[in-house]
Coordinates of C-alpha atoms in Angstrom, one line a residue:
M1 CA 7.7 -80.2 -154.7
K2 CA 9.7 -83.4 -153.8
D3 CA 11.3 -83.5 -157.3
A4 CA 12.3 -79.9 -157.1
I5 CA 14.0 -80.4 -153.7
L6 CA 15.7 -83.6 -155.1
R7 CA 17.1 -81.7 -158.0
K8 CA 18.3 -78.9 -155.8
V9 CA 20.0 -81.2 -153.4
G10 CA 21.4 -83.3 -156.3
K11 CA 23.1 -80.3 -157.7
R12 CA 24.6 -79.5 -154.3
S13 CA 25.8 -83.0 -153.8
Q14 CA 27.5 -82.9 -157.3
G15 CA 29.1 -79.5 -156.7
G16 CA 26.8 -77.8 -159.2
E17 CA 26.1 -74.9 -156.9
D18 CA 28.4 -72.7 -154.8
M19 CA 28.2 -74.3 -151.4
E20 CA 29.9 -71.4 -149.7
T21 CA 27.9 -68.5 -150.9
D22 CA 24.4 -69.8 -151.9
L23 CA 22.3 -70.1 -148.8
V24 CA 19.5 -72.6 -148.6
D25 CA 16.6 -71.6 -150.7
E26 CA 13.9 -70.3 -148.4
S27 CA 11.0 -71.7 -150.4
I28 CA 12.6 -75.2 -150.3
M29 CA 13.2 -74.9 -146.5
L30 CA 9.6 -73.8 -146.0
D31 CA 8.3 -76.7 -148.1
I32 CA 10.4 -79.1 -146.1
A33 CA 9.1 -77.6 -142.9
I34 CA 5.4 -77.8 -144.0
S35 CA 5.9 -81.4 -145.1
M36 CA 7.5 -82.3 -141.7
S37 CA 4.7 -80.6 -139.9
K38 CA 2.1 -82.7 -141.8
A39 CA 4.0 -85.9 -141.2
N40 CA 4.3 -85.1 -137.5
F41 CA 0.5 -84.5 -137.3
T42 CA -0.5 -87.7 -139.2
G43 CA 2.2 -89.9 -137.7
K44 CA 3.6 -90.9 -141.1
P45 CA 7.3 -91.1 -141.9
M46 CA 9.0 -87.9 -142.7
P47 CA 10.3 -88.2 -146.3
F48 CA 12.8 -85.3 -146.2
F49 CA 15.1 -86.4 -143.4
P50 CA 17.7 -87.7 -145.9
L51 CA 17.4 -84.4 -147.9
L52 CA 18.1 -82.3 -144.8
L53 CA 21.0 -84.5 -144.0
C54 CA 22.4 -83.7 -147.5
L55 CA 22.3 -79.9 -146.8
A56 CA 25.4 -78.3 -145.4
P57 CA 24.9 -77.9 -141.6
H58 CA 26.2 -74.3 -141.7
E59 CA 23.7 -73.4 -144.4
V60 CA 20.8 -74.5 -142.2
F61 CA 22.4 -72.6 -139.3
E62 CA 22.8 -69.4 -141.4
F63 CA 19.2 -69.7 -142.6
I64 CA 17.7 -70.1 -139.2
V65 CA 20.0 -67.4 -137.6
Q66 CA 19.1 -65.0 -140.3
K67 CA 15.5 -65.3 -139.2
L68 CA 16.4 -64.9 -135.5
Y69 CA 18.4 -61.7 -136.2
A70 CA 15.2 -60.1 -137.5
L71 CA 14.1 -60.0 -133.9
R72 CA 16.8 -57.4 -133.2
K73 CA 15.4 -54.8 -135.6
P74 CA 13.9 -51.8 -133.7
K75 CA 10.2 -51.7 -133.3
T76 CA 9.8 -55.3 -134.3
N77 CA 6.7 -57.0 -132.9
I78 CA 8.5 -60.1 -131.5
Q79 CA 5.4 -62.2 -130.8
I80 CA 4.1 -61.8 -134.3
L81 CA 7.4 -62.7 -135.8
Q82 CA 7.7 -65.7 -133.6
Q83 CA 4.2 -67.0 -134.4
S84 CA 4.1 -66.1 -138.1
V85 CA 7.6 -66.9 -139.2
L86 CA 9.8 -68.9 -136.7
L87 CA 7.2 -71.4 -135.7
K88 CA 7.0 -72.6 -139.4
Y89 CA 10.5 -74.1 -138.9
K90 CA 10.1 -75.7 -135.5
Y91 CA 10.3 -79.2 -136.9
I92 CA 13.5 -78.4 -138.6
I93 CA 14.8 -77.3 -135.1
S94 CA 13.6 -80.6 -133.7
F95 CA 15.4 -82.4 -136.6
L96 CA 18.6 -80.6 -135.8
N97 CA 18.3 -81.4 -132.2
E98 CA 18.3 -85.1 -133.1
H99 CA 20.6 -85.2 -136.1
G100 CA 22.7 -82.1 -136.0
K101 CA 23.5 -81.5 -132.3
E102 CA 26.3 -79.0 -132.9
V103 CA 24.2 -76.9 -135.3
Y104 CA 21.2 -77.1 -132.9
T105 CA 23.4 -75.9 -130.0
E106 CA 24.6 -72.9 -132.0
V107 CA 21.0 -72.0 -133.1
R108 CA 19.9 -72.3 -129.5
A109 CA 22.7 -70.1 -128.2
A110 CA 22.0 -67.5 -130.9
Y111 CA 18.4 -67.3 -130.0
I112 CA 19.1 -67.0 -126.2
D113 CA 21.7 -64.3 -126.9
T114 CA 19.3 -62.4 -129.2
M115 CA 16.3 -62.5 -126.9
N116 CA 18.3 -61.8 -123.8
K117 CA 19.7 -58.6 -125.3
V118 CA 16.4 -57.6 -126.9
L119 CA 14.3 -58.1 -123.8
S120 CA 16.9 -56.6 -121.5
A121 CA 17.0 -53.5 -123.6
H122 CA 13.2 -53.4 -123.8
F123 CA 12.7 -53.6 -120.0
R124 CA 15.6 -51.1 -119.3
A125 CA 14.0 -48.5 -121.7
Y126 CA 10.5 -49.2 -120.2
I127 CA 11.8 -48.8 -116.6
Q128 CA 13.6 -45.5 -117.5
A129 CA 10.4 -44.2 -119.0
L130 CA 8.3 -45.2 -116.0
E131 CA 10.8 -43.5 -113.6
K132 CA 9.8 -40.1 -115.1
L133 CA 6.2 -40.7 -114.1
Q134 CA 6.9 -41.5 -110.4
L135 CA 5.1 -39.5 -107.7
D136 CA 7.1 -39.5 -104.4
I137 CA 4.6 -40.1 -101.5
A138 CA 6.7 -40.3 -98.4
T139 CA 10.2 -39.5 -97.1
Y140 CA 12.1 -40.8 -94.1
S141 CA 10.6 -38.1 -91.8
D142 CA 6.9 -38.8 -92.8
L143 CA 6.1 -40.9 -89.7
I144 CA 3.1 -41.1 -87.4
G145 CA 4.8 -39.8 -84.3
V146 CA 6.9 -37.0 -85.8
E147 CA 6.0 -33.5 -85.0
T148 CA 4.5 -31.7 -88.0
R149 CA 6.9 -28.7 -87.7
S150 CA 9.9 -30.9 -87.6
T151 CA 9.6 -32.1 -91.1
G152 CA 10.5 -28.7 -92.4
L153 CA 8.8 -26.3 -94.8
F154 CA 11.5 -26.3 -97.5
S155 CA 11.8 -30.0 -97.8
R156 CA 8.2 -30.2 -99.0
G157 CA 8.2 -27.0 -101.0
R158 CA 7.9 -28.7 -104.4
E159 CA 5.3 -31.3 -103.4
P160 CA 1.6 -30.5 -103.9
L161 CA -0.2 -30.4 -100.6
K162 CA -2.8 -32.9 -101.7
N163 CA -0.1 -35.6 -101.9
R164 CA 0.6 -35.4 -98.2
S165 CA -2.7 -37.1 -97.3
A166 CA -1.5 -40.2 -99.2
V167 CA 1.3 -40.9 -96.7
F168 CA -1.2 -42.3 -94.2
A169 CA -4.6 -42.5 -96.0
L170 CA -5.3 -45.2 -98.6
G171 CA -7.9 -43.3 -100.5
E172 CA -8.2 -44.3 -104.2
R173 CA -4.9 -46.1 -104.1
I174 CA -6.8 -49.3 -103.2
N175 CA -8.1 -49.3 -106.8
I176 CA -4.8 -50.6 -108.1
L177 CA -5.8 -54.1 -106.7
K178 CA -8.9 -54.0 -108.8
E179 CA -6.9 -53.0 -111.9
I180 CA -4.4 -55.8 -111.6
D181 CA -4.8 -57.1 -115.1
E182 CA -5.4 -53.9 -116.9
P183 CA -3.0 -53.1 -119.8
A184 CA 0.4 -51.8 -118.8
L185 CA 1.0 -48.0 -118.9
I186 CA 2.2 -46.5 -122.1
P187 CA 4.8 -44.0 -120.8
H188 CA 4.8 -41.5 -123.6
I189 CA 1.0 -41.1 -123.4
A190 CA 1.1 -40.7 -119.6
E191 CA 4.0 -38.3 -119.8
A192 CA 2.2 -36.2 -122.5
S193 CA -0.7 -35.7 -120.0
S194 CA 1.8 -34.6 -117.3
R195 CA 0.4 -37.3 -114.9
K196 CA 2.4 -38.7 -112.0
Y197 CA 1.7 -42.0 -110.3
P198 CA 2.5 -43.5 -106.8
Y199 CA 5.1 -46.2 -107.3
E200 CA 2.8 -49.1 -106.8
V201 CA 1.0 -48.1 -110.1
L202 CA 4.4 -48.2 -112.0
F203 CA 5.2 -51.5 -110.1
R204 CA 1.9 -53.1 -111.4
S205 CA 2.5 -51.8 -114.9
L206 CA 6.0 -53.2 -115.0
H207 CA 4.9 -56.6 -113.8
K208 CA 1.9 -56.6 -116.1
L209 CA 4.4 -56.2 -119.0
L210 CA 6.7 -58.8 -117.5
M211 CA 3.9 -61.3 -117.2
D212 CA 2.6 -60.8 -120.7
T213 CA 6.1 -61.0 -122.1
A214 CA 7.2 -64.0 -120.0
S215 CA 4.0 -66.0 -120.7
S216 CA 4.4 -65.5 -124.4
E217 CA 8.1 -66.3 -124.4
Y218 CA 7.7 -69.4 -122.2
L219 CA 5.1 -70.9 -124.5
F220 CA 7.2 -70.1 -127.6
C221 CA 10.4 -71.7 -126.2
D222 CA 8.4 -74.8 -125.2
D223 CA 6.8 -75.0 -128.6
F224 CA 9.8 -74.1 -130.8
F225 CA 12.7 -75.7 -128.9
G226 CA 10.8 -78.1 -126.7
E227 CA 12.9 -76.9 -123.8
E228 CA 11.5 -74.9 -120.9
S229 CA 15.0 -74.2 -119.5
I230 CA 15.7 -71.8 -122.4
F231 CA 13.1 -69.4 -120.9
Y232 CA 15.1 -69.0 -117.7
E233 CA 18.4 -68.4 -119.6
I234 CA 16.7 -65.7 -121.8
F235 CA 15.1 -64.0 -118.8
A236 CA 18.3 -63.9 -116.7
G237 CA 19.0 -60.6 -118.4
P238 CA 15.5 -58.9 -117.9
F239 CA 15.4 -60.2 -114.3
T240 CA 18.8 -58.6 -113.7
V241 CA 17.6 -55.3 -115.2
I242 CA 14.5 -55.3 -112.9
H243 CA 16.5 -56.3 -109.9
E244 CA 18.9 -53.4 -110.4
H245 CA 15.9 -51.1 -110.6
F246 CA 14.5 -52.4 -107.3
S247 CA 17.9 -52.2 -105.7
T248 CA 17.8 -48.4 -106.2
I249 CA 14.0 -48.0 -105.4
L250 CA 13.5 -50.1 -102.3
P251 CA 16.2 -48.5 -100.1
N252 CA 14.6 -45.1 -100.6
C253 CA 11.0 -46.2 -100.2
F254 CA 9.4 -45.0 -97.0
D255 CA 5.8 -45.5 -98.1
A256 CA 4.4 -48.4 -96.0
I257 CA 1.0 -48.3 -97.7
G258 CA 2.7 -48.5 -101.1
L259 CA 4.9 -51.4 -100.0
M260 CA 1.9 -53.3 -98.7
L261 CA 0.0 -52.7 -102.0
M262 CA 3.0 -54.0 -103.9
I263 CA 3.0 -57.1 -101.7
R264 CA -0.6 -57.7 -102.6
I265 CA 0.0 -57.0 -106.3
I266 CA 2.7 -59.7 -106.3
H267 CA 0.3 -62.1 -104.5
Q268 CA -2.3 -61.6 -107.2
H269 CA 0.3 -61.9 -109.9
Q270 CA 1.3 -65.2 -108.6
G271 CA -2.2 -66.5 -109.3
L272 CA -2.5 -64.7 -112.6
N273 CA 0.8 -66.0 -113.9
S274 CA -0.5 -69.6 -113.8
I275 CA -3.9 -68.7 -115.1
K276 CA -2.5 -66.6 -118.0
V277 CA -0.2 -69.3 -119.3
A278 CA -3.0 -72.0 -118.8
N279 CA -5.4 -69.9 -120.8
R280 CA -2.9 -69.4 -123.6
L281 CA -2.4 -73.2 -123.7
A282 CA -6.1 -73.9 -123.6
V283 CA -6.5 -71.8 -126.8
T284 CA -3.9 -73.9 -128.7
C285 CA -4.9 -77.3 -127.3
S286 CA -6.5 -79.8 -129.7
F287 CA -6.9 -82.9 -127.6
P288 CA -8.6 -83.5 -124.2
S289 CA -5.3 -84.6 -122.7
Q290 CA -3.8 -81.3 -123.7
L291 CA -6.7 -79.5 -122.1
V292 CA -6.0 -81.4 -118.8
M293 CA -2.3 -80.3 -119.0
S294 CA -3.4 -76.7 -119.6
R295 CA -5.1 -76.6 -116.2
R296 CA -1.8 -77.4 -114.4
R297 CA 0.3 -74.6 -113.1
I298 CA 3.2 -73.5 -115.3
P299 CA 5.5 -71.7 -112.8
C300 CA 7.6 -69.7 -115.3
L301 CA 7.7 -66.7 -112.9
D302 CA 7.2 -68.3 -109.5
S303 CA 10.8 -68.1 -108.5
Y304 CA 11.1 -64.5 -109.6
L305 CA 7.9 -63.4 -107.8
D306 CA 8.9 -65.2 -104.6
K307 CA 12.2 -63.3 -104.6
V308 CA 10.4 -60.0 -105.1
N309 CA 8.0 -60.8 -102.3
I310 CA 10.9 -61.8 -100.0
S311 CA 12.5 -58.4 -100.7
L312 CA 9.3 -56.4 -100.1
W313 CA 8.4 -57.8 -96.7
P314 CA 11.6 -56.8 -94.9
R315 CA 11.4 -53.3 -96.3
F316 CA 7.7 -53.0 -95.2
K317 CA 8.6 -54.3 -91.7
M318 CA 11.5 -51.8 -91.5
V319 CA 9.3 -48.8 -92.5
F320 CA 6.5 -50.0 -90.2
D321 CA 8.9 -50.2 -87.3
M322 CA 10.0 -46.7 -88.0
H323 CA 6.3 -45.6 -87.5
L324 CA 6.1 -47.7 -84.4
N325 CA 9.3 -46.3 -82.9
S326 CA 8.2 -42.8 -83.8
L327 CA 5.3 -43.3 -81.4
R328 CA 7.3 -45.0 -78.7
N329 CA 10.0 -42.3 -78.7
A330 CA 7.8 -39.3 -79.3
N331 CA 8.5 -36.2 -77.4
V332 CA 5.2 -35.5 -75.6
K333 CA 6.1 -31.9 -74.7
T334 CA 6.7 -30.9 -78.3
L335 CA 3.7 -32.9 -79.6
W336 CA 1.2 -31.5 -77.0
E337 CA -1.1 -28.7 -78.1
D338 CA -3.5 -26.9 -75.8
D339 CA -6.5 -28.2 -77.8
V340 CA -8.9 -31.0 -76.8
H341 CA -9.9 -31.7 -80.4
P342 CA -8.4 -34.8 -82.2
H343 CA -4.6 -34.7 -82.3
Y344 CA -2.9 -35.0 -85.7
V345 CA -0.8 -37.9 -84.6
M346 CA -4.0 -39.8 -83.7
R347 CA -5.5 -39.0 -87.1
R348 CA -2.4 -40.2 -88.8
Y349 CA -2.5 -43.4 -86.8
A350 CA -6.2 -44.0 -87.5
E351 CA -5.8 -43.5 -91.3
F352 CA -2.6 -45.6 -91.4
T353 CA -4.2 -48.4 -89.5
A354 CA -7.5 -48.2 -91.5
S355 CA -5.5 -48.4 -94.7
L356 CA -3.5 -51.5 -93.8
I357 CA -6.7 -53.2 -92.4
H358 CA -8.5 -52.5 -95.7
I359 CA -5.6 -53.9 -97.8
N360 CA -5.4 -57.0 -95.6
V361 CA -9.1 -57.8 -95.5
E362 CA -9.0 -60.6 -98.1
Y363 CA -5.7 -62.0 -97.0
G364 CA -6.0 -62.5 -93.2
D365 CA -2.3 -61.8 -92.7
G366 CA -1.6 -62.8 -89.1
Q367 CA 1.8 -61.2 -89.0
L368 CA 0.4 -57.8 -90.1
E369 CA -2.4 -58.1 -87.4
L370 CA 0.3 -58.7 -84.8
N371 CA 2.2 -55.6 -85.9
L372 CA -1.0 -53.5 -85.9
E373 CA -1.6 -54.6 -82.3
R374 CA 1.9 -53.4 -81.4
L375 CA 1.2 -50.1 -83.1
R376 CA -2.1 -49.8 -81.2
M377 CA -0.5 -50.3 -77.8
A378 CA 2.1 -47.6 -78.6
V379 CA -0.5 -45.0 -79.7
D380 CA -2.6 -45.9 -76.6
D381 CA 0.4 -45.1 -74.4
L382 CA 1.2 -41.9 -76.2
L383 CA -2.4 -40.6 -76.2
V384 CA -2.7 -41.1 -72.4
K385 CA 0.6 -39.2 -71.9
L386 CA -0.7 -36.3 -74.1
A387 CA -4.0 -36.3 -72.1
K388 CA -2.2 -35.9 -68.8
M389 CA -0.6 -32.7 -70.1
F390 CA -4.0 -31.0 -69.6
P391 CA -4.3 -29.5 -66.1
K392 CA -7.9 -30.5 -65.4
P393 CA -9.2 -34.2 -65.4
K394 CA -12.3 -33.2 -67.3
L395 CA -10.2 -31.8 -70.2
Q396 CA -8.1 -34.9 -70.2
T397 CA -11.3 -37.0 -70.6
V398 CA -12.7 -34.7 -73.4
F399 CA -9.3 -35.0 -75.2
L400 CA -9.4 -38.9 -75.0
I401 CA -13.1 -39.1 -76.1
N402 CA -12.5 -36.8 -79.1
N403 CA -9.5 -38.9 -80.3
Y404 CA -11.2 -42.3 -79.7
D405 CA -14.4 -41.1 -81.5
M406 CA -12.4 -39.9 -84.5
T407 CA -10.4 -43.1 -84.6
I408 CA -13.5 -45.2 -84.7
A409 CA -15.1 -43.0 -87.4
V410 CA -12.0 -43.4 -89.6
L411 CA -11.9 -47.2 -89.1
K412 CA -15.6 -47.4 -90.0
E413 CA -15.1 -45.4 -93.2
A414 CA -12.5 -47.9 -94.3
G415 CA -15.1 -50.7 -94.1
P416 CA -16.6 -53.1 -91.5
E417 CA -13.2 -54.8 -91.0
G418 CA -12.0 -52.8 -88.0
G419 CA -12.2 -56.0 -85.9
K420 CA -10.4 -56.1 -82.5
I421 CA -8.8 -52.7 -82.9
Q422 CA -12.1 -50.9 -83.5
M423 CA -13.7 -52.8 -80.6
H424 CA -10.8 -51.8 -78.4
F425 CA -11.4 -48.1 -79.1
E426 CA -15.2 -48.5 -78.8
E427 CA -14.6 -49.9 -75.3
L428 CA -12.3 -47.0 -74.4
L429 CA -14.8 -44.5 -75.7
K430 CA -17.6 -46.1 -73.6
N431 CA -15.5 -46.0 -70.4
N432 CA -14.4 -42.4 -70.9
T433 CA -17.9 -41.3 -71.7
T434 CA -19.1 -42.6 -68.4
I435 CA -16.3 -40.8 -66.7
F436 CA -17.1 -37.5 -68.5
V437 CA -20.8 -37.8 -67.7
E438 CA -20.0 -38.0 -64.0
E439 CA -17.6 -35.1 -64.2
L440 CA -20.1 -33.0 -66.1
L441 CA -22.9 -33.6 -63.6
L442 CA -20.6 -32.9 -60.7
D443 CA -19.9 -29.5 -62.1
H444 CA -23.6 -28.6 -61.7
F445 CA -25.1 -30.9 -59.2
S446 CA -22.3 -32.0 -56.9
D447 CA -24.3 -31.8 -53.6
L448 CA -27.3 -33.7 -55.0
I449 CA -25.0 -36.5 -56.4
K450 CA -23.1 -36.7 -53.2
F451 CA -26.3 -37.1 -51.2
V452 CA -27.7 -39.7 -53.5
K453 CA -24.6 -41.8 -53.5
T454 CA -24.1 -41.6 -49.7
R455 CA -27.5 -41.2 -48.1
A456 CA -30.4 -41.9 -50.4
S457 CA -30.3 -45.7 -50.0
E458 CA -30.8 -45.4 -46.2
D459 CA -34.1 -46.3 -44.6
P460 CA -35.3 -43.3 -42.6
T461 CA -37.3 -45.6 -40.2
S462 CA -34.4 -47.9 -39.5
G463 CA -33.4 -46.0 -36.3
S464 CA -30.0 -45.0 -37.5
E465 CA -27.9 -42.6 -35.4
R466 CA -28.4 -39.8 -38.0
P467 CA -31.7 -40.3 -39.8
I468 CA -32.5 -38.3 -43.0
T469 CA -34.6 -35.3 -42.2
V470 CA -36.6 -32.8 -44.3
S471 CA -34.2 -30.0 -43.3
E472 CA -31.3 -32.0 -44.8
V473 CA -32.9 -32.5 -48.2
E474 CA -34.9 -29.3 -48.5
P475 CA -31.9 -27.2 -49.7
L476 CA -31.2 -29.8 -52.4
V477 CA -34.8 -29.8 -53.6
K478 CA -35.0 -26.1 -53.8
D479 CA -31.6 -25.6 -55.4
F480 CA -32.5 -28.1 -58.1
A481 CA -35.9 -26.6 -58.8
S482 CA -34.4 -23.1 -59.1
R483 CA -31.7 -23.8 -61.7
W484 CA -32.0 -27.2 -63.3
K485 CA -33.0 -25.9 -66.7
A486 CA -30.3 -23.3 -66.7
A487 CA -27.8 -26.0 -65.6
I488 CA -28.9 -28.2 -68.5
E489 CA -28.4 -25.4 -70.9
L490 CA -24.9 -24.8 -69.5
M491 CA -24.2 -28.6 -69.9
H492 CA -25.4 -28.4 -73.5
N493 CA -23.1 -25.5 -74.3
D494 CA -20.2 -27.3 -72.6
V495 CA -20.8 -30.3 -74.7
I496 CA -21.1 -28.4 -78.0
T497 CA -17.8 -26.6 -77.4
S498 CA -16.0 -29.7 -76.1
F499 CA -16.6 -32.3 -78.7
S500 CA -15.6 -32.2 -82.4
N501 CA -18.2 -34.7 -83.5
F502 CA -21.7 -33.1 -83.0
L503 CA -23.4 -36.5 -82.9
C504 CA -21.0 -37.9 -80.4
G505 CA -21.5 -34.8 -78.2
M506 CA -25.3 -35.1 -78.3
E507 CA -25.1 -38.8 -77.4
I508 CA -22.9 -37.8 -74.4
L509 CA -25.4 -35.0 -73.4
R510 CA -28.3 -37.4 -73.6
A511 CA -26.4 -39.9 -71.5
A512 CA -25.7 -37.1 -68.9
L513 CA -29.3 -36.1 -68.8
T514 CA -30.5 -39.7 -68.4
Q515 CA -28.1 -40.1 -65.6
L516 CA -29.3 -36.9 -64.0
L517 CA -32.9 -38.2 -64.2
L518 CA -31.8 -41.4 -62.4
Y519 CA -30.1 -39.4 -59.6
Y520 CA -33.2 -37.1 -59.2
T521 CA -35.5 -40.1 -59.2
R522 CA -33.6 -41.6 -56.4
L523 CA -33.8 -38.3 -54.5
S524 CA -37.5 -38.2 -55.0
D525 CA -38.0 -41.8 -53.8
C526 CA -35.9 -41.0 -50.8
I527 CA -38.1 -38.0 -49.9
K528 CA -41.2 -40.1 -50.0
R529 CA -39.7 -42.3 -47.2
I530 CA -38.8 -39.3 -45.0
V531 CA -41.2 -38.3 -42.2
G532 CA -42.9 -35.1 -43.3
G533 CA -41.3 -35.3 -46.8
S534 CA -44.7 -34.6 -48.4
A535 CA -44.1 -30.9 -47.4
L536 CA -41.5 -30.7 -50.2
N537 CA -43.8 -32.0 -52.9
K538 CA -44.6 -28.4 -54.0
D539 CA -40.8 -27.9 -54.7
L540 CA -40.2 -31.2 -56.5
V541 CA -39.7 -31.0 -60.3
S542 CA -41.9 -33.7 -61.9
I543 CA -40.1 -36.6 -63.7
S544 CA -42.2 -35.8 -66.8
S545 CA -40.8 -32.3 -66.9
I546 CA -37.3 -33.6 -66.9
M547 CA -38.2 -36.2 -69.5
Y548 CA -39.6 -33.5 -71.7
E549 CA -36.3 -31.6 -71.5
I550 CA -34.3 -34.7 -72.4
R551 CA -36.5 -35.3 -75.4
K552 CA -36.1 -31.6 -76.5
Y553 CA -32.4 -32.0 -76.6
S554 CA -32.7 -35.4 -78.2
R555 CA -34.5 -33.8 -81.1
T556 CA -31.5 -31.7 -82.0
F557 CA -29.7 -34.6 -83.6

């Protein structure tokens, strides 16, 4: 092989071949490249340096650039071409860098220009294909505190009704965080099936393609040219294409849940980017020292991912504040409905909050928690204002209980991460349940309760100015004995019709009956201390009878 190369070069040096038209023989260049590779691996001197120096620099340039231009052919598998063809000549590139700087600079510029254009066109075409698959989730009017009727029927005429729930509820959208490293979408296959996707699905797919492409290109540039900086010059084009895409998408994105999912996708990609490159290096490493290097972070996309993250957070905050202000500025009169069941605004709030809590569970984002607390305070205030629109205090309490119970249920469905917000609503539910129990009992046993609270604790033998007498308590005893079962049945019916959640209603009824038992027990104890009170024993309802009735209603749930 060496003799053949010498003869070839000898003819060139003596003018025996046309230096202008005859490009460097590919087989000779390949033989030189292989020999240089072996010499580099063994550490022996490279015998063909003088031979390369004899070749016309422009011929080497033309030979290498011819290989680079193959990257521009449509449907070319760039990674295969890089690995199976170009890498064979990497030691020639290294040689040019040391002994033919001008030629190396031209080769370098040609590669950067080629890959910049190829990858920019590739990502532009992919983005255009993805845009056809986008499912719009939310518009500027899809806010927690906006009246349902004010969004308009015609503006939503083309959107399937099932998509509306995704504005506030997370649902299966959370699965995107479990599919973070799945292959990127193939647009023509997805389009053929007529499927549409929330934007975060397209966002993940685009960044999956970007990570795979960038990782491969980063490693190739480092291996072929020995320069990491080439990567950033190449990807200036693709980054610009993606940035232009985001510049049109983000200003029109009003999907807070989608934005938070994208923030979490970027967070996961920031970890995967380093792992992916490190794993690729680990496969090609031959020495322990190289394996150590492979475990170090190679931040080829860190700067880009940081910029995307920085652009997503302000947009999320803006959309979140739109929801917050929709609650603060809500028109109570137009939102109010003469219905004690859970209000649609409160359901939106519950689903929206549960969604963000679920997404945040593994990240512990203090800023998000602070924003959710502000949102909770706003909805608390609005809910109380809506409750006060009901004319009767009892209806106000029922309305609050129904909404608090529904909110707790939604938060629990999202997982055990409700935290302080869930505890807050559980405390409000407990307090309002106590209030309702008293109101319910006063509707049916007001005289008995008033007596127990004001007189039952007095000692009949204490010589007070107005001691308790049999005549004072006898009407209470006989009234209770004549209608207590009917009153309990009325209470049961009241609870059944008042509360949306049957189990919650039954718990409240049981609490009311237990409280009634306590009141009646105090009345019975008071009668025992009254002079002549034994005369009322025949009219007293036994505690066991009341307990039986409580257990009977307890068995209904």
